[in-house]
Amino acid sequence: MRPIPGGFFEMGTQRSRYDVDLDSPRRRIWVDDFSIGATTVTNRLFARFIDESGYRTTAEREGWSFVFANFLPDAAAWPKHPPLTPWWRQVFGADWAHPEGPESDIAQRMDHPVVHVSWHDAAAFARFTDTRLPSEAQWEYAARGGLKRMKFPWGNAPSSGSVHCHNVWQGQFPNENSADDGYSGTAPARSFPPNAFGLFNMTGNIWEWVTDWFGPLPAAEMPPLRNPEGPRSGAAKVMRGGSHLCHDSYCARYFVHSRTHNTPDSTTGHIGFRLASGPLAAR
């Protein structure tokens, strides 16, 4: 965990790229002190949780998860996919320990983020370790690392000269990834330089579950809201940060303000989580 000093920040962006994300306009928010994981939870740590708790993940119980087609030895063997997204394939036997299906493993990826975890799985891990998921406001405040009105944890430029700063798609999505940043899939959880708060991969690599149900960002008020949380209920949970599959031509959601959502039981090969601690606002 890294301690994060509380303070004001401007949550969201001035203008949405995707109106459905409900991420604009900016609004001034206060968050109290809290702590958040320097990295997302890794395969190594999640394996320890499984061993000690006996927990079975959503994908293990359901028997399948969604895998990016390019990572499959034979995508044609798994023809079922969600509407309009043929690059995601329903693969039976895919789960956190078998990211590309039953013949794959994580032996060489123990320091990579755990994926194929649902929101329910992430919440179960947090309960077992006496931690919690960050609120959406805490996540964005931490991702910004103290910078104001910047797109990325390091500034406004997507890279530092010719040096890549996070793991996203390069090339023509979804068929060609040049992997110029060094990774065609997930990168180890401590890849690329951390932000000013000491946090790694707050954009790119994997989407991260947070506590909030999806809905509009907290309303702008005076004085500014303190420790806001999302709606009291909903159909989908918020995910933050983008992933290694984000690309300007399809899903440019790799900014510190970016948000999307998914049902709490959803599992894919690019969703994980990081932990937080410290009190949330009382309801």
PDB file of C-alpha atoms in Angstrom, residues 106-250:
ATOM      1  CA  ILE A 106       0.577 -18.539 -15.389  1.00  0.00           C
ATOM      2  CA  ALA A 107       3.883 -20.182 -14.449  1.00  0.00           C
ATOM      3  CA  GLN A 108       5.871 -17.492 -16.275  1.00  0.00           C
ATOM      4  CA  ARG A 109       3.458 -14.690 -15.331  1.00  0.00           C
ATOM      5  CA  MET A 110       3.396 -14.738 -11.547  1.00  0.00           C
ATOM      6  CA  ASP A 111       4.299 -11.038 -11.379  1.00  0.00           C
ATOM      7  CA  HIS A 112       1.662 -10.059 -13.937  1.00  0.00           C
ATOM      8  CA  PRO A 113      -1.757  -8.765 -12.864  1.00  0.00           C
ATOM      9  CA  VAL A 114      -4.349 -11.409 -12.168  1.00  0.00           C
ATOM     10  CA  VAL A 115      -7.114 -11.301 -14.788  1.00  0.00           C
ATOM     11  CA  HIS A 116     -10.371 -13.150 -15.451  1.00  0.00           C
ATOM     12  CA  VAL A 117     -11.637 -11.946 -12.083  1.00  0.00           C
ATOM     13  CA  SER A 118     -15.160 -10.608 -11.614  1.00  0.00           C
ATOM     14  CA  TRP A 119     -16.080  -7.740  -9.319  1.00  0.00           C
ATOM     15  CA  HIS A 120     -17.398 -10.376  -6.908  1.00  0.00           C
ATOM     16  CA  ASP A 121     -13.993 -12.096  -6.946  1.00  0.00           C
ATOM     17  CA  ALA A 122     -12.181  -8.825  -6.265  1.00  0.00           C
ATOM     18  CA  ALA A 123     -14.550  -8.016  -3.396  1.00  0.00           C
ATOM     19  CA  ALA A 124     -14.033 -11.491  -1.917  1.00  0.00           C
ATOM     20  CA  PHE A 125     -10.248 -11.025  -2.003  1.00  0.00           C
ATOM     21  CA  ALA A 126     -10.625  -7.649  -0.286  1.00  0.00           C
ATOM     22  CA  ARG A 127     -12.823  -9.098   2.470  1.00  0.00           C
ATOM     23  CA  PHE A 128     -10.382 -11.941   3.072  1.00  0.00           C
ATOM     24  CA  THR A 129      -7.452  -9.543   3.425  1.00  0.00           C
ATOM     25  CA  ASP A 130      -9.364  -6.934   5.475  1.00  0.00           C
ATOM     26  CA  THR A 131      -8.937  -4.348   2.734  1.00  0.00           C
ATOM     27  CA  ARG A 132     -11.369  -3.012   0.134  1.00  0.00           C
ATOM     28  CA  LEU A 133     -11.581  -1.760  -3.413  1.00  0.00           C
ATOM     29  CA  PRO A 134     -10.951   1.960  -3.904  1.00  0.00           C
ATOM     30  CA  SER A 135     -13.832   4.282  -4.605  1.00  0.00           C
ATOM     31  CA  GLU A 136     -13.871   5.746  -8.094  1.00  0.00           C
ATOM     32  CA  ALA A 137     -12.948   9.191  -6.759  1.00  0.00           C
ATOM     33  CA  GLN A 138     -10.031   7.757  -4.777  1.00  0.00           C
ATOM     34  CA  TRP A 139      -8.823   5.804  -7.803  1.00  0.00           C
ATOM     35  CA  GLU A 140      -8.766   8.855 -10.088  1.00  0.00           C
ATOM     36  CA  TYR A 141      -7.193  11.093  -7.439  1.00  0.00           C
ATOM     37  CA  ALA A 142      -4.447   8.500  -6.924  1.00  0.00           C
ATOM     38  CA  ALA A 143      -3.938   7.961 -10.669  1.00  0.00           C
ATOM     39  CA  ARG A 144      -3.351  11.666 -11.245  1.00  0.00           C
ATOM     40  CA  GLY A 145      -0.441  11.616  -8.790  1.00  0.00           C
ATOM     41  CA  GLY A 146      -0.953  15.239  -7.815  1.00  0.00           C
ATOM     42  CA  LEU A 147      -0.931  16.570 -11.392  1.00  0.00           C
ATOM     43  CA  LYS A 148      -3.726  18.933 -12.416  1.00  0.00           C
ATOM     44  CA  ARG A 149      -5.785  18.666 -15.609  1.00  0.00           C
ATOM     45  CA  MET A 150      -3.436  16.115 -17.185  1.00  0.00           C
ATOM     46  CA  LYS A 151      -4.473  13.169 -19.342  1.00  0.00           C
ATOM     47  CA  PHE A 152      -1.933  10.687 -18.014  1.00  0.00           C
ATOM     48  CA  PRO A 153      -0.219   9.986 -14.688  1.00  0.00           C
ATOM     49  CA  TRP A 154       2.941  11.632 -16.080  1.00  0.00           C
ATOM     50  CA  GLY A 155       1.516  14.559 -18.097  1.00  0.00           C
ATOM     51  CA  ASN A 156      -0.323  15.195 -21.368  1.00  0.00           C
ATOM     52  CA  ALA A 157       1.955  13.495 -23.906  1.00  0.00           C
ATOM     53  CA  PRO A 158       1.147   9.819 -24.572  1.00  0.00           C
ATOM     54  CA  SER A 159       4.831   8.943 -24.430  1.00  0.00           C
ATOM     55  CA  SER A 160       8.108  10.483 -23.389  1.00  0.00           C
ATOM     56  CA  GLY A 161       9.788  10.997 -26.751  1.00  0.00           C
ATOM     57  CA  SER A 162      10.300   7.511 -28.145  1.00  0.00           C
ATOM     58  CA  VAL A 163       9.897   5.887 -24.706  1.00  0.00           C
ATOM     59  CA  HIS A 164       6.533   4.300 -23.966  1.00  0.00           C
ATOM     60  CA  CYS A 165       5.023   5.060 -20.564  1.00  0.00           C
ATOM     61  CA  HIS A 166       2.266   2.440 -20.415  1.00  0.00           C
ATOM     62  CA  ASN A 167       1.027  -0.745 -22.063  1.00  0.00           C
ATOM     63  CA  VAL A 168      -1.610  -0.114 -24.746  1.00  0.00           C
ATOM     64  CA  TRP A 169      -2.227  -1.332 -28.314  1.00  0.00           C
ATOM     65  CA  GLN A 170       0.063  -0.166 -31.119  1.00  0.00           C
ATOM     66  CA  GLY A 171      -0.870  -0.957 -34.702  1.00  0.00           C
ATOM     67  CA  GLN A 172      -4.224  -1.699 -36.336  1.00  0.00           C
ATOM     68  CA  PHE A 173      -6.803  -2.957 -33.848  1.00  0.00           C
ATOM     69  CA  PRO A 174      -7.773  -5.780 -33.579  1.00  0.00           C
ATOM     70  CA  ASN A 175      -5.563  -7.632 -36.062  1.00  0.00           C
ATOM     71  CA  GLU A 176      -2.078  -6.131 -35.768  1.00  0.00           C
ATOM     72  CA  ASN A 177      -0.231  -5.200 -32.592  1.00  0.00           C
ATOM     73  CA  SER A 178       3.384  -4.187 -33.114  1.00  0.00           C
ATOM     74  CA  ALA A 179       3.977  -4.363 -29.342  1.00  0.00           C
ATOM     75  CA  ASP A 180       6.341  -1.392 -29.570  1.00  0.00           C
ATOM     76  CA  ASP A 181       5.885  -0.881 -25.824  1.00  0.00           C
ATOM     77  CA  GLY A 182       7.331  -4.344 -25.238  1.00  0.00           C
ATOM     78  CA  TYR A 183       4.126  -6.262 -24.571  1.00  0.00           C
ATOM     79  CA  SER A 184       1.394  -7.771 -26.716  1.00  0.00           C
ATOM     80  CA  GLY A 185      -0.576  -8.909 -23.658  1.00  0.00           C
ATOM     81  CA  THR A 186      -0.302  -7.949 -20.016  1.00  0.00           C
ATOM     82  CA  ALA A 187       2.913  -6.514 -18.623  1.00  0.00           C
ATOM     83  CA  PRO A 188       4.314  -7.275 -15.161  1.00  0.00           C
ATOM     84  CA  ALA A 189       2.563  -5.229 -12.496  1.00  0.00           C
ATOM     85  CA  ARG A 190       5.658  -3.075 -11.853  1.00  0.00           C
ATOM     86  CA  SER A 191       6.354  -2.216 -15.484  1.00  0.00           C
ATOM     87  CA  PHE A 192       7.015   1.385 -16.566  1.00  0.00           C
ATOM     88  CA  PRO A 193       7.883   4.218 -14.169  1.00  0.00           C
ATOM     89  CA  PRO A 194       5.406   4.879 -11.324  1.00  0.00           C
ATOM     90  CA  ASN A 195       3.574   8.163 -10.896  1.00  0.00           C
ATOM     91  CA  ALA A 196       4.445  10.728  -8.226  1.00  0.00           C
ATOM     92  CA  PHE A 197       2.520   8.718  -5.604  1.00  0.00           C
ATOM     93  CA  GLY A 198       4.577   5.586  -6.372  1.00  0.00           C
ATOM     94  CA  LEU A 199       1.745   3.808  -8.217  1.00  0.00           C
ATOM     95  CA  PHE A 200       2.421   1.592 -11.231  1.00  0.00           C
ATOM     96  CA  ASN A 201       0.307   1.159 -14.375  1.00  0.00           C
ATOM     97  CA  MET A 202      -2.578   3.418 -13.449  1.00  0.00           C
ATOM     98  CA  THR A 203      -3.365   3.590 -17.157  1.00  0.00           C
ATOM     99  CA  GLY A 204      -3.088   0.754 -19.661  1.00  0.00           C
ATOM    100  CA  ASN A 205      -2.277  -2.888 -18.910  1.00  0.00           C
ATOM    101  CA  ILE A 206      -5.602  -3.967 -17.330  1.00  0.00           C
ATOM    102  CA  TRP A 207      -8.945  -2.476 -16.386  1.00  0.00           C
ATOM    103  CA  GLU A 208      -9.417  -2.197 -12.615  1.00  0.00           C
ATOM    104  CA  TRP A 209     -12.630  -2.726 -10.682  1.00  0.00           C
ATOM    105  CA  VAL A 210     -13.621  -0.059  -8.128  1.00  0.00           C
ATOM    106  CA  THR A 211     -16.388  -0.067  -5.517  1.00  0.00           C
ATOM    107  CA  ASP A 212     -18.888   2.175  -7.322  1.00  0.00           C
ATOM    108  CA  TRP A 213     -21.955   1.269  -9.299  1.00  0.00           C
ATOM    109  CA  PHE A 214     -21.887   2.977 -12.690  1.00  0.00           C
ATOM    110  CA  GLY A 215     -23.785   6.232 -13.090  1.00  0.00           C
ATOM    111  CA  PRO A 216     -23.109   9.935 -13.599  1.00  0.00           C
ATOM    112  CA  LEU A 217     -20.102  11.375 -11.803  1.00  0.00           C
ATOM    113  CA  PRO A 218     -20.948  13.163  -8.540  1.00  0.00           C
ATOM    114  CA  ALA A 219     -22.687  16.467  -9.114  1.00  0.00           C
ATOM    115  CA  ALA A 220     -20.667  19.667  -8.894  1.00  0.00           C
ATOM    116  CA  GLU A 221     -21.499  21.405  -5.626  1.00  0.00           C
ATOM    117  CA  MET A 222     -20.253  24.238  -3.447  1.00  0.00           C
ATOM    118  CA  PRO A 223     -18.633  23.513  -1.153  1.00  0.00           C
ATOM    119  CA  PRO A 224     -17.174  20.540  -3.111  1.00  0.00           C
ATOM    120  CA  LEU A 225     -18.361  17.051  -2.244  1.00  0.00           C
ATOM    121  CA  ARG A 226     -16.182  15.122   0.188  1.00  0.00           C
ATOM    122  CA  ASN A 227     -15.361  11.453  -0.474  1.00  0.00           C
ATOM    123  CA  PRO A 228     -18.194  10.922  -2.995  1.00  0.00           C
ATOM    124  CA  GLU A 229     -19.385   7.467  -3.885  1.00  0.00           C
ATOM    125  CA  GLY A 230     -21.478   6.281  -6.791  1.00  0.00           C
ATOM    126  CA  PRO A 231     -25.165   5.366  -6.918  1.00  0.00           C
ATOM    127  CA  ARG A 232     -26.559   3.151  -4.168  1.00  0.00           C
ATOM    128  CA  SER A 233     -27.399   0.418  -6.670  1.00  0.00           C
ATOM    129  CA  GLY A 234     -27.149  -0.360 -10.339  1.00  0.00           C
ATOM    130  CA  ALA A 235     -26.632  -2.960 -13.043  1.00  0.00           C
ATOM    131  CA  ALA A 236     -22.890  -2.513 -13.615  1.00  0.00           C
ATOM    132  CA  LYS A 237     -19.744  -1.673 -11.672  1.00  0.00           C
ATOM    133  CA  VAL A 238     -17.205   0.935 -12.754  1.00  0.00           C
ATOM    134  CA  MET A 239     -13.837  -0.069 -14.173  1.00  0.00           C
ATOM    135  CA  ARG A 240     -10.917   2.332 -14.458  1.00  0.00           C
ATOM    136  CA  GLY A 241      -7.606   2.795 -16.276  1.00  0.00           C
ATOM    137  CA  GLY A 242      -7.930   1.165 -19.674  1.00  0.00           C
ATOM    138  CA  SER A 243      -5.983  -1.902 -20.780  1.00  0.00           C
ATOM    139  CA  HIS A 244      -3.375  -3.288 -23.164  1.00  0.00           C
ATOM    140  CA  LEU A 245      -6.172  -3.570 -25.746  1.00  0.00           C
ATOM    141  CA  CYS A 246      -7.058   0.135 -25.761  1.00  0.00           C
ATOM    142  CA  HIS A 247      -6.368   1.882 -29.060  1.00  0.00           C
ATOM    143  CA  ASP A 248      -7.202   5.305 -30.455  1.00  0.00           C
ATOM    144  CA  SER A 249      -9.252   3.812 -33.286  1.00  0.00           C
ATOM    145  CA  TYR A 250     -11.610   1.822 -31.076  1.00  0.00           C
TER     146      TYR A 250
END
